[in-house]
mmCIF file of C-alpha atoms and ligand atoms in Angstrom:
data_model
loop_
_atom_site.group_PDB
_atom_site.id
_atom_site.type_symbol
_atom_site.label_atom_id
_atom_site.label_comp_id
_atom_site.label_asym_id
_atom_site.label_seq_id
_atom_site.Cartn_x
_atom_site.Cartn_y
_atom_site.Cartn_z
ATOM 1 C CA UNK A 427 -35.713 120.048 199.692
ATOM 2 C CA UNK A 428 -35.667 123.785 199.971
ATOM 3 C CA UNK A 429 -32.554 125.397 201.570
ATOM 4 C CA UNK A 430 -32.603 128.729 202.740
ATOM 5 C CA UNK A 431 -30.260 130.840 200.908
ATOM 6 C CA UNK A 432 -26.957 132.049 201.929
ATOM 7 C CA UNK A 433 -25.365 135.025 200.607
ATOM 8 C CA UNK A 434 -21.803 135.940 202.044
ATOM 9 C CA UNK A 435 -19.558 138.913 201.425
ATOM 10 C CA UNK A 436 -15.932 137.795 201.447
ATOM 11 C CA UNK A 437 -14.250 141.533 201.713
ATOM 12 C CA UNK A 438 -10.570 140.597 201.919
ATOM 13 C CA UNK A 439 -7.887 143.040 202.892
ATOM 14 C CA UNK A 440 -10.477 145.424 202.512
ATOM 15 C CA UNK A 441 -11.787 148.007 204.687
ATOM 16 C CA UNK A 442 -10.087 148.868 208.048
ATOM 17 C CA UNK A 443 -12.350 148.992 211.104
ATOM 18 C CA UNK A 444 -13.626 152.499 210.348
ATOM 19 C CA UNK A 445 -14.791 151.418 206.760
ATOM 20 C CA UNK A 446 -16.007 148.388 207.365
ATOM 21 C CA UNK A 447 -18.261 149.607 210.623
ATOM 22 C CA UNK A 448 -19.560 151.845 207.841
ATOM 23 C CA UNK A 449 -20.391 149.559 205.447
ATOM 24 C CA UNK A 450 -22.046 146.899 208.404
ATOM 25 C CA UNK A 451 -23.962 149.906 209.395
ATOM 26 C CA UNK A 452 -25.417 150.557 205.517
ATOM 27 C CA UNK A 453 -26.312 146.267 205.249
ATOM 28 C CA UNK A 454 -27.846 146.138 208.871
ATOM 29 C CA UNK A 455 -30.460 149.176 207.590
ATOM 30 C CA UNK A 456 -30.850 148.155 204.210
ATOM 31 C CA UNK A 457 -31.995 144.563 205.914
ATOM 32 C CA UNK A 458 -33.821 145.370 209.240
ATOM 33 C CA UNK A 459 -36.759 143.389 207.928
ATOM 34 C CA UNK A 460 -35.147 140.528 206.059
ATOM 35 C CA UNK A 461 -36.294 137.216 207.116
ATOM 36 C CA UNK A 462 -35.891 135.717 204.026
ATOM 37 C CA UNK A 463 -32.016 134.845 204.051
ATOM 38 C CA UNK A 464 -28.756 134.601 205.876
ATOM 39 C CA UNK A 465 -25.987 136.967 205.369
ATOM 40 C CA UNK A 466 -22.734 137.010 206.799
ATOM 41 C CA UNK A 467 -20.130 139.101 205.585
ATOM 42 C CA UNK A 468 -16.216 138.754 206.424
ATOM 43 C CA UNK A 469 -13.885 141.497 207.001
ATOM 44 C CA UNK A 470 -10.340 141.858 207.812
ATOM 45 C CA UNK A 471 -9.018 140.355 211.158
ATOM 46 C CA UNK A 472 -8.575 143.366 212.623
ATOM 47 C CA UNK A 473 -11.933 144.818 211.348
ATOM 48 C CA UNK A 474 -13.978 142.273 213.321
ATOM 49 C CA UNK A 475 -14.737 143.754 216.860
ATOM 50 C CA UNK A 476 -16.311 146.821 214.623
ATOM 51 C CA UNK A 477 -18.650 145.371 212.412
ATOM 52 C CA UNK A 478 -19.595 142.786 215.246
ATOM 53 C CA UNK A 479 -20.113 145.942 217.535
ATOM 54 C CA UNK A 480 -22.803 147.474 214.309
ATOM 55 C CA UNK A 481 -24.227 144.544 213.397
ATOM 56 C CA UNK A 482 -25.591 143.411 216.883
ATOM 57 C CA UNK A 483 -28.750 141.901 217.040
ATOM 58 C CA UNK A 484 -29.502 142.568 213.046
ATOM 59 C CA UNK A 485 -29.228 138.931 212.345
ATOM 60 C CA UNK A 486 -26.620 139.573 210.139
ATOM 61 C CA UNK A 487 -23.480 137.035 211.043
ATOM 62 C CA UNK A 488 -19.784 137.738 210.833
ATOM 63 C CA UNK A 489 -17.614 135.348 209.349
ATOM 64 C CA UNK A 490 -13.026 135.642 209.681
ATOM 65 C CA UNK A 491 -11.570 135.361 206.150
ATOM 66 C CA UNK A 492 -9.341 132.017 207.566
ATOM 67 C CA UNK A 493 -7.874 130.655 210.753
ATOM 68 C CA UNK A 494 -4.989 128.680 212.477
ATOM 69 C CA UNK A 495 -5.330 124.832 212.388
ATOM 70 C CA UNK A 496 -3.944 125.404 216.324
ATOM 71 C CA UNK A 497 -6.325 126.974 219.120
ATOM 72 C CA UNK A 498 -3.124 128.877 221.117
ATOM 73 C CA UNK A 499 0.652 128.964 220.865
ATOM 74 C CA UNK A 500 4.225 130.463 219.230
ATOM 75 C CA UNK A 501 2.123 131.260 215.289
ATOM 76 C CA UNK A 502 2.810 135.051 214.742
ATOM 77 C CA UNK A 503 0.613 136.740 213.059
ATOM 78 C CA UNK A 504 -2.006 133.766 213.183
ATOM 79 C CA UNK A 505 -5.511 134.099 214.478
ATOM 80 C CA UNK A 506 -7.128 130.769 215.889
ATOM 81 C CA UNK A 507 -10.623 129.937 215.275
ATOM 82 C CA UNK A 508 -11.433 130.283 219.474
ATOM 83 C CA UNK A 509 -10.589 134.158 218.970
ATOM 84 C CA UNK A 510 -12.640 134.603 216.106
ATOM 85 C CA UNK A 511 -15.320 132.882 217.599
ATOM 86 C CA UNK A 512 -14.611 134.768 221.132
ATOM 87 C CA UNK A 513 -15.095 138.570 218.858
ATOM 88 C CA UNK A 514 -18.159 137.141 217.637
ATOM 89 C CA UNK A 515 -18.014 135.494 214.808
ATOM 90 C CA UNK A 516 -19.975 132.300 213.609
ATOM 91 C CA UNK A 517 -18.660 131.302 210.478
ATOM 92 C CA UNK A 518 -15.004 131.197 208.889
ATOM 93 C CA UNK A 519 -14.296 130.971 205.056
ATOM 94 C CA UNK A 520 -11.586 127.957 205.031
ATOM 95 C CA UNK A 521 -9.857 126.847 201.844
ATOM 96 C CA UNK A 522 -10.291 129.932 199.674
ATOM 97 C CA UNK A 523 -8.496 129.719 196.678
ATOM 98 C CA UNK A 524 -6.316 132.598 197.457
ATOM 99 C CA UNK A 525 -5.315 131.029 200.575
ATOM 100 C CA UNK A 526 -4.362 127.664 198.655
ATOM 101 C CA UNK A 527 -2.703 129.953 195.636
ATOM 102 C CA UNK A 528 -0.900 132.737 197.934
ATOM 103 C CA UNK A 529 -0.113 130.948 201.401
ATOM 104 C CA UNK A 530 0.482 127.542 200.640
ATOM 105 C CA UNK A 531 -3.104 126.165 201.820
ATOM 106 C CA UNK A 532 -3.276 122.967 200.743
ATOM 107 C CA UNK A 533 -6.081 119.824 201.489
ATOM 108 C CA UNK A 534 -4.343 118.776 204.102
ATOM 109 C CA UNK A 535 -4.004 121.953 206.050
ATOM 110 C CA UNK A 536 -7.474 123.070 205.020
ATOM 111 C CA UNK A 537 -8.873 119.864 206.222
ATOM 112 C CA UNK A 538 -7.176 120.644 209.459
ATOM 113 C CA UNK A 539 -8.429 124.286 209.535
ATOM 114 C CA UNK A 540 -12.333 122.581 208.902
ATOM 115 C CA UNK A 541 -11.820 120.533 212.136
ATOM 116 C CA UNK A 542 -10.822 123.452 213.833
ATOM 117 C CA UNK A 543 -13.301 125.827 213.099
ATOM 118 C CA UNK A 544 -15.551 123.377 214.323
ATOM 119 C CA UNK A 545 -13.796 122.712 217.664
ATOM 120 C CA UNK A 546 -13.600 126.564 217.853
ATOM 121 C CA UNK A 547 -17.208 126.734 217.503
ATOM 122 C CA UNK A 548 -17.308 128.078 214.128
ATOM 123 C CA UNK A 549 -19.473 127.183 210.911
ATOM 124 C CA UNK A 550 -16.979 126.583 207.729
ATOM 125 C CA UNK A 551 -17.689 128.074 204.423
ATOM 126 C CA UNK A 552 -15.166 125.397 202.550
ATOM 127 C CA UNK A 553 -14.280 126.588 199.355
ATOM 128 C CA UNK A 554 -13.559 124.236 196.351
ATOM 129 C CA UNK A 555 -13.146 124.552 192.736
ATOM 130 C CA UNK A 556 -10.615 124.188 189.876
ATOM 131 C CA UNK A 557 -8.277 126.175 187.644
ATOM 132 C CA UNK A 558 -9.066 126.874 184.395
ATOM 133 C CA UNK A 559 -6.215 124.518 183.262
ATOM 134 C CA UNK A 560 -7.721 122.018 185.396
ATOM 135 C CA UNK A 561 -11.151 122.471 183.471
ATOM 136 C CA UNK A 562 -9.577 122.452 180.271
ATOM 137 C CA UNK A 563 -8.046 119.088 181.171
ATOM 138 C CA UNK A 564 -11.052 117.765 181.886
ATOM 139 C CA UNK A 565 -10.036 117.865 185.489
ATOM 140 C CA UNK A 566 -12.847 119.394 187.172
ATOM 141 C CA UNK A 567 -14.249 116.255 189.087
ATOM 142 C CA UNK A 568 -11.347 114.726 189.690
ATOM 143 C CA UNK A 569 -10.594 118.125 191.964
ATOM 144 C CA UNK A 570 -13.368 118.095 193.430
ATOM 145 C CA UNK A 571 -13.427 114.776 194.487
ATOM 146 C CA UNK A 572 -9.434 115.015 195.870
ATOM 147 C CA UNK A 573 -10.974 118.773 197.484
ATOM 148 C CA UNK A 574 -14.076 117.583 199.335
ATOM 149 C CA UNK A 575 -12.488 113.943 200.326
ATOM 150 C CA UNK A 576 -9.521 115.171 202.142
ATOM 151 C CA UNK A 577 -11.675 118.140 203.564
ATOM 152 C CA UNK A 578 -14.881 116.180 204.369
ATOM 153 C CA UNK A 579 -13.588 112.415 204.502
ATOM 154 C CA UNK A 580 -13.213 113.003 208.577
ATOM 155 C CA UNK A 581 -16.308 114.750 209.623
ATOM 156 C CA UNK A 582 -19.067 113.367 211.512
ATOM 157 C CA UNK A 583 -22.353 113.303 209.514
ATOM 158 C CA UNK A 584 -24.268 115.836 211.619
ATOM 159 C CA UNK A 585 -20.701 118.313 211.155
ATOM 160 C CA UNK A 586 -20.693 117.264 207.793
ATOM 161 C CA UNK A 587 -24.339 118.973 206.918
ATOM 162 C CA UNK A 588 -23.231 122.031 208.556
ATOM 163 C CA UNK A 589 -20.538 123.222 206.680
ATOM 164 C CA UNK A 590 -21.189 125.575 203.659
ATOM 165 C CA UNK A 591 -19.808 124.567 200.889
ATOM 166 C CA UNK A 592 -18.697 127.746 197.954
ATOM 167 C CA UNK A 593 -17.594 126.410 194.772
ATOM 168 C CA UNK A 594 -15.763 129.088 193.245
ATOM 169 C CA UNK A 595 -14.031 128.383 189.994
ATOM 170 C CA UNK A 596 -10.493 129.923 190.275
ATOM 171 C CA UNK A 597 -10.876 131.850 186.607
ATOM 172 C CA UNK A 598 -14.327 133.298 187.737
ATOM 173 C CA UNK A 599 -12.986 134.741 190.736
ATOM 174 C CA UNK A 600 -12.359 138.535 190.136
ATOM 175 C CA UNK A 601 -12.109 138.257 186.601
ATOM 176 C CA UNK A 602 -15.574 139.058 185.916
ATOM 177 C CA UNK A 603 -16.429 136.284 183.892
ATOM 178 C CA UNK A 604 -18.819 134.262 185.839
ATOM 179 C CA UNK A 605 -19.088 131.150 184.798
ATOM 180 C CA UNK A 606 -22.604 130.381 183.573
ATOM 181 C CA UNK A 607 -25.596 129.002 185.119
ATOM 182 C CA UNK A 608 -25.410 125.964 183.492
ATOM 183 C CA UNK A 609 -21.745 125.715 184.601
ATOM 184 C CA UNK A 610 -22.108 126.208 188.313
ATOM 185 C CA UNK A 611 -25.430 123.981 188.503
ATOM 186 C CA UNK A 612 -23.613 121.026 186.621
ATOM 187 C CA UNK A 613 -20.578 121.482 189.311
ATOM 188 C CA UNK A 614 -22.902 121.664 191.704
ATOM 189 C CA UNK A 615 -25.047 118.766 191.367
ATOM 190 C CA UNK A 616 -21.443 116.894 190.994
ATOM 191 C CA UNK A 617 -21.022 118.432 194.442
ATOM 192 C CA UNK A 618 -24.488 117.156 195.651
ATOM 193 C CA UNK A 619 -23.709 113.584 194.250
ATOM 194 C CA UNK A 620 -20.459 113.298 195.844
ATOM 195 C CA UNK A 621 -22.165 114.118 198.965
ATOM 196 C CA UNK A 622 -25.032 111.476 198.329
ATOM 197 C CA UNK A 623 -22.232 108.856 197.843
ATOM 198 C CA UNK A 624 -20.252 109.209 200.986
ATOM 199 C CA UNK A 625 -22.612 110.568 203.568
ATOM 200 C CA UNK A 626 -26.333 109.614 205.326
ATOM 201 C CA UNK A 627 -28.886 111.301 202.639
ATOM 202 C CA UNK A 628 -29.534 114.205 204.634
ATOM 203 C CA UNK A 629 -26.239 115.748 204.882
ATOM 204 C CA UNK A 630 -26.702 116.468 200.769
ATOM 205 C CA UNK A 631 -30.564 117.262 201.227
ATOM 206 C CA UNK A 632 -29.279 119.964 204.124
ATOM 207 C CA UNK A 633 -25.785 120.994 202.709
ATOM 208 C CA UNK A 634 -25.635 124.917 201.406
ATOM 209 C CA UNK A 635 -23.415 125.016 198.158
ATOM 210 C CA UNK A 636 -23.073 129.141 197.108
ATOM 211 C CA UNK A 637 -21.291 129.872 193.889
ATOM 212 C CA UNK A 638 -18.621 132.323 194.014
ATOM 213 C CA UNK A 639 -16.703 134.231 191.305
ATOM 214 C CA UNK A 640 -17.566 137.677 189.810
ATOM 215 C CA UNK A 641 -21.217 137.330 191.457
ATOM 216 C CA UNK A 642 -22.822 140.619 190.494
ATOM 217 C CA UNK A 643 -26.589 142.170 190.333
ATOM 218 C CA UNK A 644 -26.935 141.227 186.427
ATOM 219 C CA UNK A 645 -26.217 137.651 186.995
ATOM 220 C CA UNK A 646 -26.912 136.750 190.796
ATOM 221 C CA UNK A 647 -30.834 135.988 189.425
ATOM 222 C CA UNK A 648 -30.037 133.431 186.384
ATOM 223 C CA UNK A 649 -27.098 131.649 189.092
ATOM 224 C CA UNK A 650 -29.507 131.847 192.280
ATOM 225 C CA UNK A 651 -32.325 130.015 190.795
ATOM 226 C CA UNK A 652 -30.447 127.055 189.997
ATOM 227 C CA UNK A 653 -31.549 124.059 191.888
ATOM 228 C CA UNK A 654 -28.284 123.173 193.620
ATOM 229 C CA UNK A 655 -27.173 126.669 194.202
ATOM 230 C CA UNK A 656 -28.201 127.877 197.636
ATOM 231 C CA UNK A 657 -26.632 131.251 197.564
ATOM 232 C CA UNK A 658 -23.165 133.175 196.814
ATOM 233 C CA UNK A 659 -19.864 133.871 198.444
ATOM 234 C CA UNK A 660 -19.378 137.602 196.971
ATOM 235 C CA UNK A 661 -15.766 138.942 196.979
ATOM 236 C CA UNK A 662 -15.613 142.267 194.668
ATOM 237 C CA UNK A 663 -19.376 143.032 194.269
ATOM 238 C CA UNK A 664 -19.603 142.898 198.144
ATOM 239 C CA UNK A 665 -17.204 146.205 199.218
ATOM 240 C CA UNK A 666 -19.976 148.465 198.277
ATOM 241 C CA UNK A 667 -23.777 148.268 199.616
ATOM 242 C CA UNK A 668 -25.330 149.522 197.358
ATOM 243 C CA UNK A 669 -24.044 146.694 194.810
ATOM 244 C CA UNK A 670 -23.902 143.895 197.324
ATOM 245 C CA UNK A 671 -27.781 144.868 198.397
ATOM 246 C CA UNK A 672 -28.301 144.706 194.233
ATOM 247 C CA UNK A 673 -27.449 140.991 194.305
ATOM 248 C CA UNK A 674 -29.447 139.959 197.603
ATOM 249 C CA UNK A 675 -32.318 141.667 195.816
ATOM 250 C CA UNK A 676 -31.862 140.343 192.299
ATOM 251 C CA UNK A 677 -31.622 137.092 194.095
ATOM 252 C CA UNK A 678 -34.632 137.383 196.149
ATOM 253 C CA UNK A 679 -36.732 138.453 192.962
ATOM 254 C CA UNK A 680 -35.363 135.647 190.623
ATOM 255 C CA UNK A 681 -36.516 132.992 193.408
ATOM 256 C CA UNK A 682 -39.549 134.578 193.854
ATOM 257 C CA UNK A 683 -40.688 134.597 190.388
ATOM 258 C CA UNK A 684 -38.946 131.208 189.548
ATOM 259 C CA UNK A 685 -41.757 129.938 192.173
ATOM 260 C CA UNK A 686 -44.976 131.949 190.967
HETATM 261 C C1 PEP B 306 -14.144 135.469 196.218
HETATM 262 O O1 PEP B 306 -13.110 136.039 196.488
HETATM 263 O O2 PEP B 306 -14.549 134.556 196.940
HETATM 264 C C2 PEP B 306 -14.886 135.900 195.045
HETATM 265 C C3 PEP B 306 -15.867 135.149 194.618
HETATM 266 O O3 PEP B 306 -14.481 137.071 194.444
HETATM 267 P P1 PEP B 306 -15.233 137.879 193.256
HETATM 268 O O4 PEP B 306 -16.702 137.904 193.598
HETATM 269 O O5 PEP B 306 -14.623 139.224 193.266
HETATM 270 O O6 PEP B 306 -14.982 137.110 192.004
#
């Protein structure tokens, strides 16, 4: 079944508002006329109101970086899913392996944050993926299978389908060394199974899995034409147009061609 790719730029504490209104402004004319993917990209909190303010009406979405299991209440500094959605976003990354290294996000709390980005209105991108200590263990499934069933295990099927799934190796990410096609296809198509074995058929037919970690022009073609790779969550390569543009293009072609 063919899914319609899905490119994301995750920009992290990047970019204040002035920045990152810039760099929305540089995507939205660099793909007026693209009908041939979705894009969201995901800046800072506090950056949001801007680039949703550029990107009006370019089809483009905004996604937060992460958001508060709770809708309202005494969480300083926490931003719920309901205000993210109320500045206009449509998706939230949830389970990023910085916020499960760094903050303490574990697959309980992310499971929570996954039920509340729905409640909130949002569309997850759930990240999974393993250490390289884990993968050198011969861990890798066994992670993903403890990842997706304490993240997934509770959604309805029809939620279930909807959320975007990134599998993003933890050594690949900002390293810059991707790991391989062969790599992310084989963890992918583990992905794919594990969704075949615990929900209706179509929820793995529909299901978007992008590959993150140290995504860049050179290899977005040989990763993007894998079959169970819909797309890419882009942290690094994404800060820039010019070299976020290079992979949505590189992408594009590789398809294109892989079809002919
Ligand atoms: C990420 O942070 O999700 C990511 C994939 O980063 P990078 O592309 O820089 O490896």
């Amino acid at each position: 079944m063919a899914r319609r790719l899905f490119i994301a730029g995750n920009w992290k504490m990047n970019l204040g508002p002035a920045q990152a209104a810039g760099l929305a402004l540089e995507l939205k004319a660099a793909l007026a006329s693209n009908t041939a993917l979705d894009v969201a990209v995901a800046p800072v909190a506090v950056s949001i109101p801007a680039v949703v303010a550029k990107l009006k009406h370019s089809g483009l979405h905004v996604a937060g970086q992460d958001l508060h299991a709770e809708a309202s209440g005494a969480f300083t500094g926490a931003v719920p899913g309901e205000h993210l959605r109320e500045a206009g976003c449509t998706y939230v990354i949830v389970g990023h392996s910085e916020r499960r290294q760094l903050f303490g996000d574990d697959d309980a709390l992310v499971a929570k944050k996954v039920k509340a980005a729905f409640r909130a209105g949002l569309l997850p991108i759930l990240c999974v993926g393993e250490t390289l200590s884990q993968r050198q263990a011969g861990q890798l499934e066994a992670v993903l299978d403890q990842q997706l069933s304490v993240a997934m295990g509770g959604l309805a099927a029809d939620q279930a389908a909807a959320v975007t799934l990134a599998y993003e190796p933890v050594w690949a990410i900002g390293t810059g060394h991707n790991a391989t096609p062969e790599q992310a296809q084989e963890a992918h198509a583990y992905i794919r199974g594990w969704l075949r074995g615990h929900f209706p058929a179509f929820v793995a037919d529909q299901l978007r899995i992008q590959y993150g970690g140290s995504v860049k022009a050179s290899n977005a073609g040989a990763l993007l034409t894998q079959p169970d790779v819909d797309g890419a969550l882009v942290g690094g390569a994404s800060l820039k147009a010019a070299d976020f543009l290079g992979i949505i293009e590189a992408g594009l072609a590789a398809r294109r061609a892989s079809r002919s």
